CSV table of C-alpha atoms in Angstrom, one decimal:
chain,number,residue,atom,x,y,z
A,1,MET,CA,19.9,-12.8,30.0
A,2,SER,CA,19.0,-10.1,27.5
A,3,GLU,CA,17.2,-10.9,24.3
A,4,ALA,CA,19.0,-10.7,21.0
A,5,PRO,CA,18.2,-7.4,19.2
A,6,ILE,CA,15.6,-7.4,16.5
A,7,ARG,CA,17.4,-7.3,13.1
A,8,LEU,CA,16.0,-4.7,10.7
A,9,LEU,CA,16.1,-3.9,7.0
A,10,ILE,CA,14.9,-0.5,5.9
A,11,ALA,CA,13.5,-0.1,2.4
A,12,ASP,CA,12.6,3.5,1.3
A,13,ASP,CA,13.5,5.5,-1.8
A,14,HIS,CA,14.1,8.7,0.2
A,15,PRO,CA,17.6,8.8,1.8
A,16,ILE,CA,16.4,11.4,4.4
A,17,VAL,CA,13.6,9.1,5.5
A,18,ARG,CA,16.0,6.1,5.7
A,19,ASP,CA,18.5,8.2,7.7
A,20,GLY,CA,15.8,9.2,10.2
A,21,ILE,CA,14.5,5.7,10.6
A,22,ARG,CA,18.0,4.3,11.0
A,23,GLY,CA,19.0,6.9,13.6
A,24,MET,CA,15.9,6.1,15.6
A,25,PHE,CA,16.6,2.4,15.8
A,26,THR,CA,20.4,2.4,16.0
A,27,ALA,CA,20.1,4.5,19.2
A,28,ASP,CA,18.1,1.7,20.8
A,29,PRO,CA,20.1,-1.5,21.8
A,30,ARG,CA,16.9,-3.6,21.3
A,31,PHE,CA,17.4,-3.2,17.5
A,32,GLU,CA,20.1,-3.8,15.0
A,33,VAL,CA,19.8,-2.2,11.5
A,34,LEU,CA,21.4,-4.6,9.0
A,35,GLY,CA,21.1,-2.5,5.9
A,36,GLU,CA,19.1,-0.1,3.7
A,37,ALA,CA,17.4,-0.5,0.3
A,38,GLY,CA,16.4,2.3,-2.0
A,39,ASP,CA,13.8,0.2,-3.9
A,40,GLY,CA,11.9,-3.0,-3.8
A,41,ALA,CA,14.3,-5.0,-5.9
A,42,GLN,CA,17.3,-4.1,-3.7
A,43,ALA,CA,15.1,-4.9,-0.6
A,44,VAL,CA,14.6,-8.4,-1.9
A,45,GLU,CA,18.3,-8.9,-2.6
A,46,LEU,CA,19.3,-7.6,0.8
A,47,ALA,CA,16.7,-9.7,2.6
A,48,ARG,CA,18.0,-12.8,1.0
A,49,ALA,CA,21.6,-11.9,1.9
A,50,LEU,CA,21.1,-10.5,5.4
A,51,LEU,CA,18.1,-12.5,6.7
A,52,PRO,CA,16.5,-9.7,8.8
A,53,ASP,CA,13.7,-10.3,11.3
A,54,VAL,CA,11.6,-7.4,10.2
A,55,ILE,CA,11.6,-5.3,7.0
A,56,LEU,CA,10.3,-1.7,7.2
A,57,MET,CA,8.9,-1.4,3.7
A,58,ASP,CA,7.8,1.7,1.8
A,59,LEU,CA,5.2,1.1,-0.9
A,60,ARG,CA,5.8,3.5,-3.7
A,61,MET,CA,9.4,3.0,-4.9
A,62,PRO,CA,11.2,3.0,-8.3
A,63,ARG,CA,12.2,-0.2,-10.1
A,64,MET,CA,10.1,-2.4,-7.9
A,65,ASP,CA,7.3,-1.2,-5.6
A,66,GLY,CA,6.7,-2.5,-2.1
A,67,VAL,CA,3.8,-4.8,-2.8
A,68,THR,CA,5.7,-6.6,-5.6
A,69,ALA,CA,8.7,-6.9,-3.2
A,70,ILE,CA,6.5,-8.5,-0.5
A,71,LYS,CA,5.2,-11.0,-3.1
A,72,GLU,CA,8.7,-11.8,-4.2
A,73,LEU,CA,9.9,-12.4,-0.7
A,74,ALA,CA,6.9,-14.7,-0.1
A,75,LYS,CA,7.8,-16.7,-3.3
A,76,LEU,CA,11.4,-17.0,-2.0
A,77,GLY,CA,10.2,-18.3,1.3
A,78,ASN,CA,11.9,-15.5,3.2
A,79,THR,CA,10.8,-15.5,6.8
A,80,ALA,CA,11.2,-11.8,7.5
A,81,ARG,CA,8.1,-10.0,8.7
A,82,VAL,CA,7.2,-7.1,6.6
A,83,LEU,CA,5.9,-3.9,8.3
A,84,VAL,CA,4.7,-1.4,5.7
A,85,LEU,CA,5.7,2.1,6.6
A,86,THR,CA,4.1,4.6,4.2
A,87,THR,CA,2.3,7.9,3.8
A,88,TYR,CA,-0.7,6.3,2.0
A,89,ASP,CA,-3.8,4.7,3.5
A,90,THR,CA,-6.2,4.3,0.6
A,91,ASP,CA,-7.8,1.0,-0.2
A,92,SER,CA,-5.7,0.7,-3.3
A,93,ASP,CA,-2.5,0.8,-1.2
A,94,VAL,CA,-3.6,-1.0,2.0
A,95,LEU,CA,-5.5,-4.0,0.5
A,96,PRO,CA,-2.8,-5.2,-1.9
A,97,ALA,CA,-0.1,-4.9,0.7
A,98,ILE,CA,-2.1,-6.9,3.3
A,99,GLU,CA,-3.1,-9.5,0.7
A,100,ALA,CA,0.6,-9.8,-0.5
A,101,GLY,CA,1.5,-10.9,3.1
A,102,ALA,CA,2.5,-7.8,5.0
A,103,THR,CA,2.4,-8.4,8.8
A,104,GLY,CA,1.6,-4.8,9.5
A,105,TYR,CA,0.8,-1.4,8.0
A,106,LEU,CA,1.8,1.9,9.7
A,107,LEU,CA,1.8,5.5,8.5
A,108,LYS,CA,5.0,7.5,8.6
A,109,ASP,CA,3.5,10.0,11.0
A,110,ALA,CA,3.2,7.3,13.6
A,111,PRO,CA,4.8,8.4,17.0
A,112,ARG,CA,8.2,6.9,17.7
A,113,ASP,CA,7.0,4.7,20.6
A,114,GLU,CA,4.2,3.3,18.4
A,115,LEU,CA,6.7,2.4,15.7
A,116,MET,CA,9.0,0.7,18.2
A,117,ARG,CA,6.0,-1.3,19.6
A,118,ALA,CA,4.9,-2.2,16.1
A,119,VAL,CA,8.3,-3.6,15.2
A,120,HIS,CA,8.4,-5.7,18.3
A,121,ALA,CA,4.9,-7.0,17.6
A,122,ALA,CA,5.7,-7.7,13.9
A,123,ALA,CA,8.8,-9.6,15.0
A,124,ARG,CA,6.5,-11.9,17.1
A,125,GLY,CA,4.3,-12.4,14.0
A,126,GLU,CA,1.5,-10.2,15.4
A,127,ALA,CA,-0.6,-8.1,13.0
A,128,VAL,CA,-0.1,-4.4,13.4
A,129,LEU,CA,-2.3,-1.7,11.8
A,130,SER,CA,-2.4,2.0,12.2
A,131,PRO,CA,-5.8,3.3,13.6
A,132,SER,CA,-6.8,4.8,10.3
A,133,VAL,CA,-6.0,1.5,8.4
A,134,ALA,CA,-7.8,-0.6,11.0
A,135,THR,CA,-10.8,1.6,10.8
A,136,ARG,CA,-10.8,1.3,7.0
A,137,LEU,CA,-10.5,-2.5,7.0
A,138,LEU,CA,-13.2,-2.9,9.7
A,139,GLY,CA,-15.5,-0.5,7.7
A,140,ARG,CA,-15.1,-2.7,4.6
A,141,VAL,CA,-16.1,-5.8,6.6
A,142,ARG,CA,-19.0,-4.3,8.4
A,143,ALA,CA,-20.4,-2.1,5.7
A,144,PRO,CA,-19.5,-3.2,2.1
A,145,ALA,CA,-18.7,-0.3,-0.2
A,146,ASP,CA,-21.6,1.2,-2.0
A,147,PRO,CA,-22.1,-0.6,-5.4
A,148,LEU,CA,-21.4,1.4,-8.5
A,149,SER,CA,-24.5,2.5,-10.4
A,150,ALA,CA,-24.9,1.3,-14.0
A,151,ARG,CA,-23.9,4.7,-15.3
A,152,GLU,CA,-20.8,4.7,-13.1
A,153,LEU,CA,-19.8,1.3,-14.4
A,154,GLU,CA,-20.1,2.6,-17.9
A,155,VAL,CA,-17.8,5.5,-17.1
A,156,LEU,CA,-15.4,3.2,-15.3
A,157,ARG,CA,-15.2,0.9,-18.4
A,158,LEU,CA,-14.4,4.0,-20.5
A,159,ILE,CA,-11.7,5.1,-18.0
A,160,ALA,CA,-10.2,1.6,-18.3
A,161,GLN,CA,-10.1,2.1,-22.1
A,162,GLY,CA,-8.1,5.3,-21.6
A,163,THR,CA,-10.8,7.8,-22.7
A,164,THR,CA,-10.8,11.4,-21.5
A,165,ASN,CA,-13.7,12.9,-19.7
A,166,ARG,CA,-14.6,14.8,-22.8
A,167,GLU,CA,-14.5,11.6,-25.0
A,168,ALA,CA,-16.5,9.7,-22.4
A,169,ALA,CA,-19.2,12.5,-22.4
A,170,ALA,CA,-19.5,12.3,-26.2
A,171,ARG,CA,-19.7,8.5,-26.1
A,172,LEU,CA,-22.4,8.5,-23.4
A,173,PHE,CA,-24.3,11.6,-24.7
A,174,ILE,CA,-23.9,13.5,-21.4
A,175,SER,CA,-22.1,16.6,-20.3
A,176,GLU,CA,-18.4,16.6,-19.4
A,177,ALA,CA,-19.4,18.0,-16.0
A,178,THR,CA,-21.6,15.0,-15.4
A,179,VAL,CA,-18.8,12.7,-16.3
A,180,LYS,CA,-16.6,14.4,-13.8
A,181,THR,CA,-19.2,13.9,-11.1
A,182,HIS,CA,-19.5,10.3,-11.9
A,183,VAL,CA,-15.7,9.9,-11.7
A,184,LEU,CA,-15.6,11.6,-8.3
A,185,HIS,CA,-18.3,9.2,-7.1
A,186,ILE,CA,-16.3,6.2,-8.4
A,187,TYR,CA,-13.2,7.4,-6.6
A,188,THR,CA,-15.1,7.7,-3.3
A,189,LYS,CA,-16.8,4.3,-3.6
A,190,LEU,CA,-13.5,2.6,-4.5
A,191,GLY,CA,-11.4,4.5,-2.0
A,192,VAL,CA,-8.9,5.8,-4.5
A,193,ASN,CA,-7.5,9.1,-5.7
A,194,ASP,CA,-6.8,8.7,-9.4
A,195,ARG,CA,-7.9,6.9,-12.6
A,196,ALA,CA,-5.1,4.3,-12.6
A,197,ALA,CA,-6.0,3.2,-9.0
A,198,ALA,CA,-9.7,3.1,-9.8
A,199,VAL,CA,-9.0,0.7,-12.7
A,200,ALA,CA,-6.7,-1.4,-10.6
A,201,VAL,CA,-9.2,-1.7,-7.7
A,202,ALA,CA,-12.0,-2.4,-10.1
A,203,TYR,CA,-10.1,-5.4,-11.6
A,204,GLN,CA,-9.3,-6.6,-8.1
A,205,ARG,CA,-13.0,-6.5,-7.2
A,206,GLY,CA,-14.2,-8.1,-10.4
A,207,LEU,CA,-16.0,-4.9,-11.5
A,208,LEU,CA,-13.9,-5.0,-14.7
A,209,THR,CA,-12.7,-8.0,-16.6
A,210,LEU,CA,-10.4,-8.3,-19.5
A,211,ASP,CA,-13.4,-8.7,-21.7
A,212,ASN,CA,-15.1,-5.5,-20.7
A,213,GLY,CA,-12.2,-3.4,-19.5
């Protein structure tokens, strides 16, 4: 007796990406694609209506991002397993998704067979992580990130207040080039690529509070 196909919902804001994923899974009788969502809010609505086994969830989408959608699904008690499928593997993307309740985290360049195996594993409730994400998470456990220096914390607080590099340099009585260097060090230590992500991660880690941010 053959097993029932794994019921999938695809959430991604790029129609071409959705088409590619749908074509991959509809060609395999082990899977059934129930529907597609173009943003997180639609993903939540369809998940409630269709009750998929696994949701392939992009992270950066309009209207409602993937992490918010994962949190909403958890609040609603939806039993679907969420497998994040994205192009981003920075700490500021990975950690919130895992903390929100994602069962797995894969990058979009994963080979077809790896994605198929990941969906099967996610449907069984097993954690699935792409090699780069697993390495990143293990690295954080084994070797905690370098702490920010006192000067880097000062720069980070100014970033959180919305100051430019030039304004920060004037406030701290250092050169703008030095501020840029500090900013780059902050990005590296926090595992982020931009100012907004640096501030978000800093709040998550307690480096900034509403009092000093």
